[in-house]
XYZ file of C-alpha atoms in Angstrom:
585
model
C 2.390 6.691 33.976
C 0.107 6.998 36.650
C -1.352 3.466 38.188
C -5.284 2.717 37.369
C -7.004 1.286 39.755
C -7.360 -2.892 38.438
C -10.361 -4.225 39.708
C -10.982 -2.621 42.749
C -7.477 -3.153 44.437
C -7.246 0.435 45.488
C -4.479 -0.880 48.096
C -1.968 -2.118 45.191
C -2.699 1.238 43.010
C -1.521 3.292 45.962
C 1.388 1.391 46.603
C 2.384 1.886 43.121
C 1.899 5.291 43.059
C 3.529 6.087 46.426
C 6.445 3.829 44.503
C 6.222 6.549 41.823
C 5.901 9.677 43.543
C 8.928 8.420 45.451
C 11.205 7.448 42.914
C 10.553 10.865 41.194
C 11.409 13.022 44.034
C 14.790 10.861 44.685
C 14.955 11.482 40.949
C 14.874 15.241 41.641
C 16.023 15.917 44.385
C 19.309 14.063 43.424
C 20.259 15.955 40.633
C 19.456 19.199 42.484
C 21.715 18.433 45.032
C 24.638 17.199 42.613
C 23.894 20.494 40.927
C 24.525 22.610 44.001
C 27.386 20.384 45.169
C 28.786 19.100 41.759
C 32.625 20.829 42.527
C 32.880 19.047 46.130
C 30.990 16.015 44.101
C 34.075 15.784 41.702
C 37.168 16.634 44.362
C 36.359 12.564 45.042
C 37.263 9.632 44.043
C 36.299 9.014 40.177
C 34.125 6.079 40.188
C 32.632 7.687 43.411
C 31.923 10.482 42.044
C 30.556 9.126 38.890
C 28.397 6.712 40.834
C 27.364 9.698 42.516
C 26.065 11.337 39.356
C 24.171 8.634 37.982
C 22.596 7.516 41.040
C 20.046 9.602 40.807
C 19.100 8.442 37.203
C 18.682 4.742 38.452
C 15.079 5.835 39.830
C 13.933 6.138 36.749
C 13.913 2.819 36.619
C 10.992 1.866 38.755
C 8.283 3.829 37.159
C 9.357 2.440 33.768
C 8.864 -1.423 35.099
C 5.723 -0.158 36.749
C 4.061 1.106 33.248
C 4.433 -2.668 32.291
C 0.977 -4.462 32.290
C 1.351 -7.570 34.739
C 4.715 -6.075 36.801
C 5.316 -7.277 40.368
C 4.471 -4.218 42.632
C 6.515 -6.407 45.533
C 9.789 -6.512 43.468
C 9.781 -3.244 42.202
C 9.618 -1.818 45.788
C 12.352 -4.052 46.621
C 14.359 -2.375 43.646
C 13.675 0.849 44.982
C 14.232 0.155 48.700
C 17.965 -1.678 47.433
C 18.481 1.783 45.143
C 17.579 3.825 48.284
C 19.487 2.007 50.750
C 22.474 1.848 48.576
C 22.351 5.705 47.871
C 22.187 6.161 51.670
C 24.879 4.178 52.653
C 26.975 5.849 49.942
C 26.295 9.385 50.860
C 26.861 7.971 54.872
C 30.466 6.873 53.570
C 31.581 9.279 51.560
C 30.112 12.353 53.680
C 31.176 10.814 57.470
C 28.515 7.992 58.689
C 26.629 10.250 60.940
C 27.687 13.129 60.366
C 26.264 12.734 56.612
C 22.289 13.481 55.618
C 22.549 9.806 54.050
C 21.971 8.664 57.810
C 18.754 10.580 57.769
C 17.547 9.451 54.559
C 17.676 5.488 55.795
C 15.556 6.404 58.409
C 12.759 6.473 55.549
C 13.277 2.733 54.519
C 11.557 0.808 56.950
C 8.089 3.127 56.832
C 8.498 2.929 53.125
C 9.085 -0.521 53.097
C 5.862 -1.299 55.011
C 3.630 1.035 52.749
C 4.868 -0.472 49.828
C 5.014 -4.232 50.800
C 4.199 -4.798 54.296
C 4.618 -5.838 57.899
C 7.145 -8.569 57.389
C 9.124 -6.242 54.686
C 9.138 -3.146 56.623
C 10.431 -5.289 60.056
C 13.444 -6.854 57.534
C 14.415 -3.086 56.710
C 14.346 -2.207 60.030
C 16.531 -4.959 61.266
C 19.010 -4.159 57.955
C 18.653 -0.106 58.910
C 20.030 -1.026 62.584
C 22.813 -2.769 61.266
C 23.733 -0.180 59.438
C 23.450 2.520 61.861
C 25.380 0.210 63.985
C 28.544 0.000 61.518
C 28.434 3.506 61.080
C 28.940 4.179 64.601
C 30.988 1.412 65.383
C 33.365 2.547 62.132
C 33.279 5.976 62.732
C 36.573 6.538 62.442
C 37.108 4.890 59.358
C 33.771 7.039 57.783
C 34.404 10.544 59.272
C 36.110 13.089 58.228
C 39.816 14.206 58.768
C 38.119 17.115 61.023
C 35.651 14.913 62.950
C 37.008 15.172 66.007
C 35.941 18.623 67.161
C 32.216 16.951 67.833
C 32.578 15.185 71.294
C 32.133 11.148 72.004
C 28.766 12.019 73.376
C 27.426 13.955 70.646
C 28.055 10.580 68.008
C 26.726 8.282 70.966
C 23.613 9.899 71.290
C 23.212 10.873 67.561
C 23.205 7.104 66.786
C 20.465 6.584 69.547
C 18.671 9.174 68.275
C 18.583 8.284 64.728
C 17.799 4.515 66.341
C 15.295 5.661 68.353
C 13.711 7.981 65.692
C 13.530 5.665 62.576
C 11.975 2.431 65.059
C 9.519 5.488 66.106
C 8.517 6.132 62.700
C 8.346 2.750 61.428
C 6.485 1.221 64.383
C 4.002 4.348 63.891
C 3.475 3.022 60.191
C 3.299 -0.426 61.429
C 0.598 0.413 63.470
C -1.146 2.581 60.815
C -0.288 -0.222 58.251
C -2.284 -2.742 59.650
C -5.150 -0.610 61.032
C -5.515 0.105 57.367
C -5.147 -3.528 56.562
C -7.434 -4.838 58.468
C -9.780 -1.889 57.533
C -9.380 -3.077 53.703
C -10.092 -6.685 54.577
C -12.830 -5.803 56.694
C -14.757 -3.155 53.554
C -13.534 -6.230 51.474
C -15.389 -9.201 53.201
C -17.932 -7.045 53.661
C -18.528 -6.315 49.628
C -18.036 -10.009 49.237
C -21.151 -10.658 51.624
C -23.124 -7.832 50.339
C -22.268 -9.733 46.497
C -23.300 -12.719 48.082
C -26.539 -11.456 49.472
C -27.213 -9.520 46.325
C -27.072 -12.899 44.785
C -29.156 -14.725 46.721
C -31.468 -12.083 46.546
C -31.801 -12.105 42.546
C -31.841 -16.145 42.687
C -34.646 -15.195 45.112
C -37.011 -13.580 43.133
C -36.379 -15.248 40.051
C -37.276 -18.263 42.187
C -40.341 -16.402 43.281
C -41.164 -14.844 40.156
C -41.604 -17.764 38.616
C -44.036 -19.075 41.846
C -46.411 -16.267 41.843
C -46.507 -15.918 37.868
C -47.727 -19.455 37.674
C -50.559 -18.666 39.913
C -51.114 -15.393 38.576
C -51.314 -16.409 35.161
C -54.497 -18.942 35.555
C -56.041 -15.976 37.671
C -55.522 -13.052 34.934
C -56.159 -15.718 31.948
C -59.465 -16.719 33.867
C -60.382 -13.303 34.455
C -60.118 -12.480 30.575
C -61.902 -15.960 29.759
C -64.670 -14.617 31.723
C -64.871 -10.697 30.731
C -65.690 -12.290 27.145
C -68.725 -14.426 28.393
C -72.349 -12.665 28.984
C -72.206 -11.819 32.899
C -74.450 -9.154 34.370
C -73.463 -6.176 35.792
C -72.918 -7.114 38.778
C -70.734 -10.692 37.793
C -69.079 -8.303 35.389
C -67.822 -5.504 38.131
C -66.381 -8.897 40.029
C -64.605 -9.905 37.264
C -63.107 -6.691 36.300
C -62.068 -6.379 40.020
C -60.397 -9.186 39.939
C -58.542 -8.161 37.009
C -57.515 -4.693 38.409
C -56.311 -6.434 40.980
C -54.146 -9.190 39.615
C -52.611 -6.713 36.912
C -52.069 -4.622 40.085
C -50.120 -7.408 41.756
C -48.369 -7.851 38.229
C -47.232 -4.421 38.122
C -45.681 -4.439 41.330
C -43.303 -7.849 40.910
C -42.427 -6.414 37.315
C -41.127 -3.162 39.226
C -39.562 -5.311 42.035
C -37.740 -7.525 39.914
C -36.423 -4.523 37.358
C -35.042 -2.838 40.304
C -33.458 -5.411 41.098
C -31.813 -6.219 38.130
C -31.125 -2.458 37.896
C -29.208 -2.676 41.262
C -26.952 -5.402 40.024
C -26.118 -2.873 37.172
C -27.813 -5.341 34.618
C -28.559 -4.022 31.209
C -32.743 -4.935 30.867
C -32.797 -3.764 27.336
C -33.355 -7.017 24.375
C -34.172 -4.683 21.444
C -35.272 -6.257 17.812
C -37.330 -4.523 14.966
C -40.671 -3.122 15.944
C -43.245 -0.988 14.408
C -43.280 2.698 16.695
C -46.693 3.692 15.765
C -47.863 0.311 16.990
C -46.626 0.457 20.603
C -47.818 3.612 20.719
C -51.688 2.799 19.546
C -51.655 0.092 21.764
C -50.760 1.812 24.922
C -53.373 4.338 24.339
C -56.148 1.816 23.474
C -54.748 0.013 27.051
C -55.460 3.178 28.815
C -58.475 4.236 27.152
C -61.108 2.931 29.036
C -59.801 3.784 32.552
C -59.693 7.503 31.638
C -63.264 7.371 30.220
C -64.466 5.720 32.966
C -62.968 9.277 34.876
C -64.521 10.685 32.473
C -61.034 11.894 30.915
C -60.011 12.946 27.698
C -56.649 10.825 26.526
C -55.398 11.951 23.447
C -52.028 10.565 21.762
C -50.559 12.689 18.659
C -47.816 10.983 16.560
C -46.109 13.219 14.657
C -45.626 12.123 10.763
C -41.904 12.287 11.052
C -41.720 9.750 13.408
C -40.527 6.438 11.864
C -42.933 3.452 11.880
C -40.180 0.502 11.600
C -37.503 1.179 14.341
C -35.058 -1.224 16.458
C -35.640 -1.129 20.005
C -37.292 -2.526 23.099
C -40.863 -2.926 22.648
C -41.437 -3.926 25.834
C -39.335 -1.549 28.042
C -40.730 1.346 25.470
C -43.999 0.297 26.451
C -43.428 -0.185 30.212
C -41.724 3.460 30.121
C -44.812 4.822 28.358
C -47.594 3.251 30.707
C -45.711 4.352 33.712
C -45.808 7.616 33.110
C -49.521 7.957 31.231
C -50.660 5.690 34.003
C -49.653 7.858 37.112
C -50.964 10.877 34.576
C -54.299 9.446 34.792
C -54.253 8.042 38.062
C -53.484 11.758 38.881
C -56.072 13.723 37.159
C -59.633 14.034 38.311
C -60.723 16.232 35.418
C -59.466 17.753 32.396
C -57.318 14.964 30.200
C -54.088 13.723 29.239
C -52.390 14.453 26.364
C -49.456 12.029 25.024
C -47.078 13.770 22.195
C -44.671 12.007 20.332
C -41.578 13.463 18.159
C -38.813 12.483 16.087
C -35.482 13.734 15.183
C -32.855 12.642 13.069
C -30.050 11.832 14.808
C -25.933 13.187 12.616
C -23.963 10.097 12.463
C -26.161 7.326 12.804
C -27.756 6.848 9.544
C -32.212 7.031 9.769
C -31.561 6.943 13.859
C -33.804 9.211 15.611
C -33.763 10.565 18.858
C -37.499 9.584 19.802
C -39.553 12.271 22.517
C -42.251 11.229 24.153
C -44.498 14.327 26.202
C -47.029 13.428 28.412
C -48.907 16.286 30.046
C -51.852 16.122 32.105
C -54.054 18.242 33.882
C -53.844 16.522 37.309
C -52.858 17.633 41.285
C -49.547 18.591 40.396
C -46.169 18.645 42.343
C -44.716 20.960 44.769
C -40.999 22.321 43.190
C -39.169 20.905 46.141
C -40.962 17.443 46.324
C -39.887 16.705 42.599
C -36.047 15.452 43.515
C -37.485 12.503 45.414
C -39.899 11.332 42.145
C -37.177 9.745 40.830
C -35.838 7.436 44.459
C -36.961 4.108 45.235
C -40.235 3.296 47.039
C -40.459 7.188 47.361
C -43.518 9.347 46.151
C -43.561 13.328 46.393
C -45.971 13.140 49.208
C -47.081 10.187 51.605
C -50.304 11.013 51.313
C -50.492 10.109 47.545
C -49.921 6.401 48.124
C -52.553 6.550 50.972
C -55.052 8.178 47.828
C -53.983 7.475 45.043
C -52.007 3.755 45.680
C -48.372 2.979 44.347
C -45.090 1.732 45.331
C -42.866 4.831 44.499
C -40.742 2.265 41.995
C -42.693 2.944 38.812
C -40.546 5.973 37.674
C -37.180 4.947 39.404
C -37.659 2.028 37.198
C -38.806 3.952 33.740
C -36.073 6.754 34.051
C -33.213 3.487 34.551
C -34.399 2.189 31.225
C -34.610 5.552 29.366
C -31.216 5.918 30.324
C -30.255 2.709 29.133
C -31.954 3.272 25.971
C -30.075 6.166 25.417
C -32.412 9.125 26.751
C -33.589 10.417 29.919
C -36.946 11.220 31.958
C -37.552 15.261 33.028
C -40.409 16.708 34.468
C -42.001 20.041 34.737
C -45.260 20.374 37.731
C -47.312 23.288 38.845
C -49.339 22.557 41.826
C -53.011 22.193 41.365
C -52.169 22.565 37.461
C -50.866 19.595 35.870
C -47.686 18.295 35.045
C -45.344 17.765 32.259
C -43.346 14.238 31.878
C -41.088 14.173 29.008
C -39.549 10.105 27.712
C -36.599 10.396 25.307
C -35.260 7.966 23.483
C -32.693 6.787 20.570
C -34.362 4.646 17.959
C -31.895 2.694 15.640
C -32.843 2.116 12.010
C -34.477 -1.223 11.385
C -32.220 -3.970 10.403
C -35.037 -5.097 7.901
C -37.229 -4.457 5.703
C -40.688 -4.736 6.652
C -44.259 -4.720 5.684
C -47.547 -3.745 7.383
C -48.930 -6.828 9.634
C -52.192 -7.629 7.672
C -49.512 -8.528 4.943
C -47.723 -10.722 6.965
C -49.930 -13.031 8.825
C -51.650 -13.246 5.370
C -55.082 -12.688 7.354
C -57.151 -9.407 7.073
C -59.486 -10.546 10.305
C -58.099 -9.111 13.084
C -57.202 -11.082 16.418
C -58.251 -14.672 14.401
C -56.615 -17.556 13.815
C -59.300 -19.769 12.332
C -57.756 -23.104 11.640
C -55.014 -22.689 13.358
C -53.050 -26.291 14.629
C -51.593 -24.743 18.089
C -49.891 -27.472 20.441
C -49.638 -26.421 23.893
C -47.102 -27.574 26.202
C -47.007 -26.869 29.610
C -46.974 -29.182 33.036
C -49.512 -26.657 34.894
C -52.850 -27.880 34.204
C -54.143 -24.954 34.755
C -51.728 -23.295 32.172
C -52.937 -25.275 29.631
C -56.728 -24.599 30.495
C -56.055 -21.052 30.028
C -54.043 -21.053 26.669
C -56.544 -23.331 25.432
C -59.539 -21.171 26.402
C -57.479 -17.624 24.507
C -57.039 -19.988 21.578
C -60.273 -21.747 21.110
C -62.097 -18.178 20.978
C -59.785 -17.081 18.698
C -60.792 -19.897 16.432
C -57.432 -22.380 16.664
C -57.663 -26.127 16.994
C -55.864 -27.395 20.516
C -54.461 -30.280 21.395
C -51.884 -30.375 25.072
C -48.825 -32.201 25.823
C -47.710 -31.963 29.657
C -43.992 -32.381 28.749
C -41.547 -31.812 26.090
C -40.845 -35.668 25.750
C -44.919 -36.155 25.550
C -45.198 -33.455 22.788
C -41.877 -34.420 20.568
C -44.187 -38.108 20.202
C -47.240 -35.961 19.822
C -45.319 -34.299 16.720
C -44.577 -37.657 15.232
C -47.576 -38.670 14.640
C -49.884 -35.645 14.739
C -48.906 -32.701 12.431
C -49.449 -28.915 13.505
C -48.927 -25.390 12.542
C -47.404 -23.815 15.479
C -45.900 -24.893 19.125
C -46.230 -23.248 22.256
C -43.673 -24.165 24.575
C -43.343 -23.707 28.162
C -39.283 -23.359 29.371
C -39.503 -24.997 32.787
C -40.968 -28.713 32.910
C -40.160 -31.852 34.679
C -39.302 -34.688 32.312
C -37.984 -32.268 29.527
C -37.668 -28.886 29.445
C -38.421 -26.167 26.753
C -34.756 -25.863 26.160
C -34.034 -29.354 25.925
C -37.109 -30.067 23.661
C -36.450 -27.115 21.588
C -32.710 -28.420 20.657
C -34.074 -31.939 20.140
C -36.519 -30.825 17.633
C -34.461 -27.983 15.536
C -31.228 -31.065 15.127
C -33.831 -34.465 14.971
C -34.548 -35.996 11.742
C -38.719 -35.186 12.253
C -40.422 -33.405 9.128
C -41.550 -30.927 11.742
C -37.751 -30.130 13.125
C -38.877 -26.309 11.250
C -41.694 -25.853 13.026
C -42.518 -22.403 14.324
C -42.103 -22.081 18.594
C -43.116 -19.478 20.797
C -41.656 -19.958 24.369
C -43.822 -19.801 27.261
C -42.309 -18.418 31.057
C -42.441 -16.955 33.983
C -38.743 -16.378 33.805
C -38.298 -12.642 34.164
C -35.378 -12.294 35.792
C -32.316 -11.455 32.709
C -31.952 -11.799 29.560
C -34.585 -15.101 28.517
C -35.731 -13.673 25.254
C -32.037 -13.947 23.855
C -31.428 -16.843 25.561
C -34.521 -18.514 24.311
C -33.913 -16.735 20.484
C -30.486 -18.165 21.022
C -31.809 -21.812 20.814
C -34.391 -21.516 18.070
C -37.517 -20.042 19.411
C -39.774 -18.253 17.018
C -41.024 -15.904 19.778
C -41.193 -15.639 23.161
C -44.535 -14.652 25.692
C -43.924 -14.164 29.108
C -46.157 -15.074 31.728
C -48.794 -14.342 33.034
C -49.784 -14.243 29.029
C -52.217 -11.726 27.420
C -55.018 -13.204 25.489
C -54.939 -10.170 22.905
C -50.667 -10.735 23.130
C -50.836 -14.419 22.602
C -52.969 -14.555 19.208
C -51.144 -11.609 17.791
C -47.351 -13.108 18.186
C -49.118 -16.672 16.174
C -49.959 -14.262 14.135
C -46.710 -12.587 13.480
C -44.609 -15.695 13.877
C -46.871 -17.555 11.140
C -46.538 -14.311 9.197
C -43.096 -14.169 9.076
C -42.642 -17.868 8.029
C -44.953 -17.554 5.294
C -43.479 -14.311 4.307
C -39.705 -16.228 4.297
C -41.129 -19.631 2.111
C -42.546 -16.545 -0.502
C -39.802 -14.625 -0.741
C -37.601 -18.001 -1.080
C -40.206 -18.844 -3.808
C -39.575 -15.874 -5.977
C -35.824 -16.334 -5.523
């Protein structure tokens, strides 16, 4: 019965519940008075006096049109106002114009009127309330009573100009009120609209510039890899690795820029598929291992065996939740170590889901009790004089605890200054929609990070793109060939054969999407081949989009040398896996 609120039109929901509220009361109040007056009620005429008992009853009628989806608020307020008006005029007839209460209640129309429709509405009532008052005092000798004459001339002349003066007192007031509110809405409303606008312009923004600075970034970080795998002396070496820090620094902070952002838009970040647990979780603590021995740290990670290995979820936002917090944890501890714990529960009514914990405790400086409410704000840290020692942008865990909650879990934390603290990452892991076997069986190789032989086409319009992929594959044993767009590489494919495409999204010429759809409905004996998108899109939802349109995988950029070989390796994996099982069918 009550009136939701329909997409932020808080203005129409009250009007339809003042229409309520008000139609309920004349409801009442109605039927209490015919109650206490139902012998002098029936001493009338008899189709006045029934009228006068069912009046009441007609204002049930507005609420009833009003709990229909897709009713007029305007014409059921017009309804009531006619109901109203009518009731008042009858009760001013039958109980001696002014003289009767029904005088009073017409008084209410015109501020009524205006609440419920507006200006123009409320300023017709008025004119029709006038009128009326008018009649009644012009015909007040046809509408009083037999006895009216003991009240003096002057008593009914100014009783009409205070009723007049009274009900254009009231309904100018609500004019007034009326369109200070209106004019209040429009205001809050153009302002959301700008603020939309902005917020907009600001995501088209940094996708824009995400994809800018990755490019760049990407031929700095792969060149910095290329390098750390060449002989260099110690001091070439400390460059390099400097220049790796760095750039994965910069990295760090436009991933946590960007997810805000998209967590500010109230964007869901999360593009879960079937992953192996154990494996993020090795691979996090081999990425963190050599910063805490180099502080001379001991980082220990504990799975427990009831964890499930083969779980659907977000690899990458399970990951980027997990390095957040076992970064700052090292970043934070100058002696001692960090331990990372992982549980498992089964979870009652979802069949093998588990509600996944995560502990990371560390020995570090601690946080003050008061300080730890502001851990979880944007660009805030529990002290400023952590980001002046330590470094950081204060969006790391605003970020992480976002995405636990979006995966269905939280982030808490327990600190004693000066003793360590206590992060604990929770989780809900949904069964695997697959079956699944270990990845040596898969890629059908039991050499790790090789793919000797390997036909890899790479297609990208940065030169320098190219350069890099080609460098991470050629170590890793593949054979390379480049194509700069997608039109160049769907002519390379029809005369060259390969095992695997990687395929940058945005080109000039031809795109990755365009190429992709060209290939997967053309008539080439390679329209099966496996893809792997290439971008520095990071802004929504790319791997489904790219997924959507027949990519085999999907690396975002800048790429990982380690990450690159190991998704060939999956994707040819799973291929071969598919022809064998089709084989034995």
């Amino acid at each position: 019965m009550w009136p939701p609120v329909e997409g932020d039109d808080h203005l129409s929901a009250a009007r339809r519940r003042l229409l309520i509220i008000m139609s309920v009361g004349v409801l009442i109040a109605g039927n209490v008075s015919n109650f206490l007056a139902f012998e002098d009620v029936m001493k009338r005429n008899t189709a006045i006096s029934t009228f006068i008992l069912i009046a009441p009853f007609l204002f049930f009628i507005p609420p009833l049109i009003l709990r229909r989806k897709g009713s007029s608020t305007t014409a059921t307020a017009h309804l009531f106002l006619v109901l109203f008006t009518f009731a008042g005029i009858l009760a001013a007839y039958t109980g001696g114009g002014f003289f009767s209460l029904g005088t009073f209640y017409l008084a209410a129309v015109p501020p009524i009127a205006v609440l419920a429709i507006g200006l123009r509405a409320g300023l017709s009532y008025l004119a029709g309330v006038m009128v009326l008052y008018g009649c009644f005092y012009f015909l007040r000798d046809s509408l009083a009573p037999y006895d009216n004459n003991v009240l003096p001339e002057v008593f009914l002349y100014w009783n009409f100009v205070g009723l007049s003066i009274i009900v254009m007192g009231i309904t100018l007031s609500t004019l007034v009120y009326h369109h200070g509110m209106a004019a209040a809405t429009n205001s809050l409303t153009q302002s959301r609209q700008e603020a939309d606008s902005g917020s907009r312009a600001k995501t088209e923004f940094l996708a824009n510039m995400s994809h800018e600075i990755r490019t760049p970034l990407n031929g700095v970080l792969g060149m910095a890899q290329a390098l750390q795998s060449r002989q260099l002396g110690s001091e070439e070496r400390a460059m390099v690795d400097t220049i790796q820090d760095s750039g994965n620094t910069l990295l760090a902070i436009l991933n946590d820029v960007l997810d805000l952002s998209k967590i500010e838009a109230g964007r869901t970040l999360l593009s879960p598929s079937d992953e192996n647990l154990h494996t993020i979780f090795q691979r996090t603590h081999e990425l963190f291992m050599p910063l805490a021995r180099e502080k001379g740290l001991k980082l220990v990670l504990k799975v427990h065996p009831d964890v499930p290995q083969w779980v659907h979820v977000d690899a990458i936002r399970i990951r980027q939740c997990v390095s957040n917090l076992v970064s700052n944890a090292v970043k934070f501890t100058e002696k001692g170590g960090v331990s990372v714990k992982v549980l498992a529960k089964p979870m009652k009514g979802r069949a093998n889901g588990h509600f996944v914990t995560v502990s990371v405790t560390d020995t570090g400086i601690g946080i003050e009790e008061e300080k730890l409410a502001s851990l979880f704000q944007a660009f805030a840290q529990a002290d400023a004089s952590i980001s002046r020692r330590f470094g950081g942008t204060g969006l790391g865990l605003t970020v992480a605890r976002n995405l636990s909650q979006q995966m269905g879990g939280d982030i808490s934390v327990e600190s004693t200054p000066r003793v360590g603290s206590r992060f604990v990452f929770t989780f809900v892991a949904a069964p695997a929609e697959q079956k699944h076997v270990t990845e040596t069986d898969r890629t059908g190789a039991s050499t790790k990070g090789r793919i000797d032989g390997v036909r890899v086409l790479v297609v990208d319009d940065q030169a320098v793109n190219r350069k890099v992929a080609q460098i991470f594959l050629q170590e890793a044993g593949a054979i390379v060939t480049e194509a700069e767009n997608g039109r160049e590489a769907l002519d390379m494919l029809e005369q060259d054969e390969v095992d695997i495409m990687l395929l940058d999204v945005h080109m000039p010429v031809m795109d990755g999407i365009e190429t992709i759809k060209r290939l997967r409905s053309g008539s080439l004996a390679s329209k099966a081949l496996p893809v792997i998108a290439l971008t520095a899109d990071a802004m929504s939802g790319a791997a489904n989009r790219l997924f959507a349109v027949g990519m085999d995988g999907y690396l975002s950029k800048p790429v990982d040398r380690v990450e690159m070989v190991r998704s060939i390796r999956r994707v040819l994996g799973t291929r071969r896996a598919a022809a064998k099982m089709r084989k034995s069918a």
